[in-house]
Coordinates of C-alpha atoms and ligand atoms in Angstrom, one line a residue:
X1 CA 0.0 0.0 0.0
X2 CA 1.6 3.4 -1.3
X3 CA 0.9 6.0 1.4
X4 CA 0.0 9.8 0.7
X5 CA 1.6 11.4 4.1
X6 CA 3.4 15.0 4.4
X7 CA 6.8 16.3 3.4
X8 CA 8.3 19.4 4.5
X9 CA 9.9 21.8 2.4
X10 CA 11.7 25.2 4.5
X11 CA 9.5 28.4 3.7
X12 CA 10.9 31.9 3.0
X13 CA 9.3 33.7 0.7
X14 CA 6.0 35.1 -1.2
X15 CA 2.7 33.3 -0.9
X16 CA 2.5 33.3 -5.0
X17 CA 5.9 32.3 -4.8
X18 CA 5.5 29.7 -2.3
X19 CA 2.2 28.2 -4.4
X20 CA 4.4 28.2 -7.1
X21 CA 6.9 25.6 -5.2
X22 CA 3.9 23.7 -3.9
X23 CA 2.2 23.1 -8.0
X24 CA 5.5 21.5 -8.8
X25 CA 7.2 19.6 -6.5
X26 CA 4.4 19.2 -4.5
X27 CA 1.8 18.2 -6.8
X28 CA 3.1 17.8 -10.3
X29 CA 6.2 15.9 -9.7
X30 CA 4.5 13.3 -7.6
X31 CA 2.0 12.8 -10.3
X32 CA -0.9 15.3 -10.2
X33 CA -1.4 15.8 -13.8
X34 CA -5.0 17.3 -14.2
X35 CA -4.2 20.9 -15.4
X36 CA -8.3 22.1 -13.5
X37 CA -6.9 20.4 -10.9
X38 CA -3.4 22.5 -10.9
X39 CA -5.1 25.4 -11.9
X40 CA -7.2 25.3 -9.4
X41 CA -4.7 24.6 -6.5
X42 CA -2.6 27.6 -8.3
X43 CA -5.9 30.2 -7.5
X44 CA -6.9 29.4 -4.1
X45 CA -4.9 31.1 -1.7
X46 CA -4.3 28.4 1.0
X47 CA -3.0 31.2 3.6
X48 CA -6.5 32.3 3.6
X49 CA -7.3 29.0 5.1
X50 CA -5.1 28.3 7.9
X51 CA -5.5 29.6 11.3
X52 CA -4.1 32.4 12.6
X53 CA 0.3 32.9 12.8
X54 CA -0.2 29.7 10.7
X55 CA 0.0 31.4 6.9
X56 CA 4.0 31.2 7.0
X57 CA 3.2 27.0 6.9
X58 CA 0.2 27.7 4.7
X59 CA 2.4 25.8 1.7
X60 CA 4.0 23.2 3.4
X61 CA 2.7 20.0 2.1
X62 CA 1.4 18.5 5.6
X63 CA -2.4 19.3 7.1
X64 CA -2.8 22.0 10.2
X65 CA -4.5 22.3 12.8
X66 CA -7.7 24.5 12.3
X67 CA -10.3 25.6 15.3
X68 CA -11.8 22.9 17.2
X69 CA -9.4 20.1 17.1
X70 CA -10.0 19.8 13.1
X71 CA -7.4 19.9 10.2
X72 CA -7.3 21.2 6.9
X73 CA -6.0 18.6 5.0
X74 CA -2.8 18.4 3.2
X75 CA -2.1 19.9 -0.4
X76 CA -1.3 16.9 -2.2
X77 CA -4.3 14.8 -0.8
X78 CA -6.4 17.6 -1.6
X79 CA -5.2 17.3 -5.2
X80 CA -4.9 13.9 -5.2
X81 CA -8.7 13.2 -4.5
X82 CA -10.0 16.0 -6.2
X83 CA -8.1 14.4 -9.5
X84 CA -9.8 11.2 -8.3
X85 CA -13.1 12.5 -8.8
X86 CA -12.5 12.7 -12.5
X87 CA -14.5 16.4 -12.4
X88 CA -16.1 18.2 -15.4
X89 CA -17.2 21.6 -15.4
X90 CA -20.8 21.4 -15.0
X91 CA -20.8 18.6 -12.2
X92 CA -22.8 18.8 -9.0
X93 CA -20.3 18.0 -5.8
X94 CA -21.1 17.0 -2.3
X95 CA -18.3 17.1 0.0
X96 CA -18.8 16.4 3.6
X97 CA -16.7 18.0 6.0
X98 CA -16.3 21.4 5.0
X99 CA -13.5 22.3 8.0
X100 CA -11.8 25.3 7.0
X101 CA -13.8 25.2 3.0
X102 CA -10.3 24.8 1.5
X103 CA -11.2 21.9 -0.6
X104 CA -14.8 23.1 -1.2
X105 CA -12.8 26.0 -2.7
X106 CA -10.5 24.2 -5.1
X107 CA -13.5 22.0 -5.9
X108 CA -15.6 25.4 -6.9
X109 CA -13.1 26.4 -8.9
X110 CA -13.8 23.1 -11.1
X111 CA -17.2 22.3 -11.2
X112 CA -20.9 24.1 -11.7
X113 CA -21.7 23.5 -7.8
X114 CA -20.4 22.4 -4.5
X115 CA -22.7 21.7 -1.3
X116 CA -20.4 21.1 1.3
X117 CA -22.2 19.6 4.9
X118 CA -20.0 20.4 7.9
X119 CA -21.5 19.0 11.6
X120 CA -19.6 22.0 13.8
X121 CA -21.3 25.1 13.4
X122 CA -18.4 27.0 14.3
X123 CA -16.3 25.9 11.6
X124 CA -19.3 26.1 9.1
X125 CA -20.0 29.7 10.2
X126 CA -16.2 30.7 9.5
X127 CA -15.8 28.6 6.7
X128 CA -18.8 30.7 5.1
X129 CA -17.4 34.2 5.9
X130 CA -14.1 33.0 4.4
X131 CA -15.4 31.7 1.2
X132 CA -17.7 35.0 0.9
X133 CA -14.5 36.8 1.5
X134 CA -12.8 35.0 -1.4
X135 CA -15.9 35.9 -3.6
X136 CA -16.5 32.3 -4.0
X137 CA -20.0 32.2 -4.4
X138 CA -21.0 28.4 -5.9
X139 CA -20.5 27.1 -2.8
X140 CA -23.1 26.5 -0.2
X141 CA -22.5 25.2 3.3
X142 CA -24.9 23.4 5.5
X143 CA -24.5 22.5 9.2
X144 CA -25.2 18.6 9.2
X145 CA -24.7 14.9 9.9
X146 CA -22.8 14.5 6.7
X147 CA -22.8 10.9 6.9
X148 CA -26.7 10.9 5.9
X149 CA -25.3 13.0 3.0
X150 CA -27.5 16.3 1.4
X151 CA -30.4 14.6 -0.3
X152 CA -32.2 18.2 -1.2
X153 CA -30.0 18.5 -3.8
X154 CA -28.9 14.7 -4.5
X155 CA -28.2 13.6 -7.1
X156 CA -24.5 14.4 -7.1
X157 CA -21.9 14.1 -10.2
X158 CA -19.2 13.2 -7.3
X159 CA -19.0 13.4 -3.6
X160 CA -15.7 13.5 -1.8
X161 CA -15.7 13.2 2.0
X162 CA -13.3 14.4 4.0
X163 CA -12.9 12.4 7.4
X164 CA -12.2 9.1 8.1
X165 CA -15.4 6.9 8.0
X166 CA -15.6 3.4 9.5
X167 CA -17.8 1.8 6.1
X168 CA -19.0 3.6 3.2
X169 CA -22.3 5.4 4.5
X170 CA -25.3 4.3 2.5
X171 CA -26.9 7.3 1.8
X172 CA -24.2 8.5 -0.3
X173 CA -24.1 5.8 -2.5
X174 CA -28.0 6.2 -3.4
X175 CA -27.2 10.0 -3.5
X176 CA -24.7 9.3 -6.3
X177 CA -25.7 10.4 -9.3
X178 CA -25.4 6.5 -12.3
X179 CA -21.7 7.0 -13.4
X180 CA -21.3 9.1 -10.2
X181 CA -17.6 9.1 -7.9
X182 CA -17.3 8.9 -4.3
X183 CA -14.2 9.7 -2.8
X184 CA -14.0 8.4 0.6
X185 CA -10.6 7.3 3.5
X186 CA -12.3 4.1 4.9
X187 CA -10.6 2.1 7.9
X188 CA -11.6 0.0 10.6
X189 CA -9.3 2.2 12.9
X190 CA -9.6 6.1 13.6
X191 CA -6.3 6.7 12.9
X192 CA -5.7 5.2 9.3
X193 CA -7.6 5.2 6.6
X194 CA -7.7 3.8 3.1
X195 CA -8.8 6.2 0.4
X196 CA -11.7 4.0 -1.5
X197 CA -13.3 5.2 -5.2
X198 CA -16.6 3.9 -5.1
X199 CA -18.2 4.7 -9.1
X200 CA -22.0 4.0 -9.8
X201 CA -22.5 2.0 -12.5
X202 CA -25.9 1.6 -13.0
X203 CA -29.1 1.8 -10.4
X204 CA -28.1 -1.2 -8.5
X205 CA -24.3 -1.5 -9.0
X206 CA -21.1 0.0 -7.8
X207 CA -18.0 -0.6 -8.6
X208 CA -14.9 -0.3 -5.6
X209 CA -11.0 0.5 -5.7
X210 CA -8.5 1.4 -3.5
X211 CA -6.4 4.0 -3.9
X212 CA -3.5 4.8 -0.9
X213 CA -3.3 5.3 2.1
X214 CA -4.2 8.3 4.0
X215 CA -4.8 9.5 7.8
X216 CA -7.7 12.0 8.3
X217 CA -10.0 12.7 11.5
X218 CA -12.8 10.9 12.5
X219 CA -16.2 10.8 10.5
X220 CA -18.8 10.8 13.4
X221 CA -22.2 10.4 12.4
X222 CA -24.9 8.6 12.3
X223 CA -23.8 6.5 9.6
X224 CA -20.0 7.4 10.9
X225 CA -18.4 6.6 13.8
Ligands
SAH1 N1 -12.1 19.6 3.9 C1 -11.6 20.2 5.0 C2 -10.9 19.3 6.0 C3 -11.8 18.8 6.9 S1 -11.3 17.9 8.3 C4 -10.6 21.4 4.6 O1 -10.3 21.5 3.4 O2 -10.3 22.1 5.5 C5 -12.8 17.0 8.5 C6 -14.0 17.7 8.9 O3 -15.1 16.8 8.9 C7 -14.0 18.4 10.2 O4 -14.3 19.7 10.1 C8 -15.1 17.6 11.0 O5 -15.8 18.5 11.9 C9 -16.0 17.2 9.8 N2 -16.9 16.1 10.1 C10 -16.7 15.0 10.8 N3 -17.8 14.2 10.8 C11 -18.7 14.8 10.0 C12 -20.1 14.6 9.6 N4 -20.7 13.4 10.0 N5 -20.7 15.4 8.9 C13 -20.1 16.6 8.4 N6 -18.8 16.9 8.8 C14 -18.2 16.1 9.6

């Protein structure tokens, strides 16, 4: 099993510089190749993300910390899964866990839509004022047991979740649009996870792989842990 953990570069210098750095050794020399999926990593600016006297680490390539015991997630898996979810411009994405609405972001800058369902209000409520800040405004968050996914505006093109979720929770796969992808770290522990692709192939099939492996925080929920 290949595993998609941080590396650490030392950080000096301008944010554009620095997101410069992270696009190609980061992301493009360890095989992110989708150029919306670059492009999009290249717009969003990650310090705008990270909690405060955190910005200088904003573009090393390893999660933070972010308010209540959360993390944004790490540049590369970000990339990684959002390349994963084989995205075309007018696609409809779920993504639960919203956290700090970094990879809501670089999924908005993709697609037509992105609903993102976050269960701590806090976070939802800053998440919100950050993303109106950045003037991203196809995004829409909702405070919510993710797990039991977003059916008012099901069916989705893709949905990526972004914690660690002990099985695959049902209601996503029947909120998955037929050739939908659901991008999901699945593991019997809380601490590792195994990033799972789960495609719909018709009304009554889906069709599994496993991707690497990958170490988010917990999915709790009904459907969660
Ligand atoms: N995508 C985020 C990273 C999120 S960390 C970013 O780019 O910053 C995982 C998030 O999932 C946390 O904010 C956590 O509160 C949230 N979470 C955990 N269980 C959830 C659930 N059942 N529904 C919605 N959000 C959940």
């Amino acid at each position: 099993m290949r595993y998609c953990f941080r590396m650490r570069l030392p950080l000096t210098k301008s944010s554009d510089y620095l997101r410069e750095i992270m696009i190609r050794e980061h992301l493009a020399r360890r095989g992110i190749h989708d150029p919306e999926v670059l492009r999009a990593m290249r717009e969003v600016p990650r310090e705008a993300f990270v909690g405060e006297g955190m910005q200088e680490l904003a573009y090393e390539d390893g999660p933070l910390p972010i308010e209540e015991g959360q993390t944004i997630s790490q540049p590369y898996i970000v990339a990684y899964m959002t390349e994963a979810l084989e995205l075309s411009s007018s696609d409809r994405v779920l993504e639960i866990g919203t956290g700090s609405g970094y990879a809501a972001a670089i999924l908005s800058r993709i697609v037509g839509a992105v609903y993102s369902v976050e269960r701590l209000e806090g976070l939802a409520h800053s998440a919100r004022q950050r993303l109106a800040m950045l003037g991203y405004s196809n995004i829409v968050v909702h405070v919510g047991d993710g797990t039991l996914g977003w059916l008012e505006h099901s069916p989705y093109d893709a949905i990526v979740v972004t914690a660690g979720a002990p099985q695959v929770p049902k209601p996503l796969l029947e909120q998955l649009a037929i050739g939908g992808r659901l991008v999901i770290p699945v593991g019997a522990s809380y601490e590792v996870q195994i990033l799972v692709r789960v495609r719909r192939v018709s009304e009554h099939d889906y069709h599994r792989e496993e991707l690497c492996g990958v170490r988010f925080v917990p999915l709790i929920g009904a459907a969660g842990w």
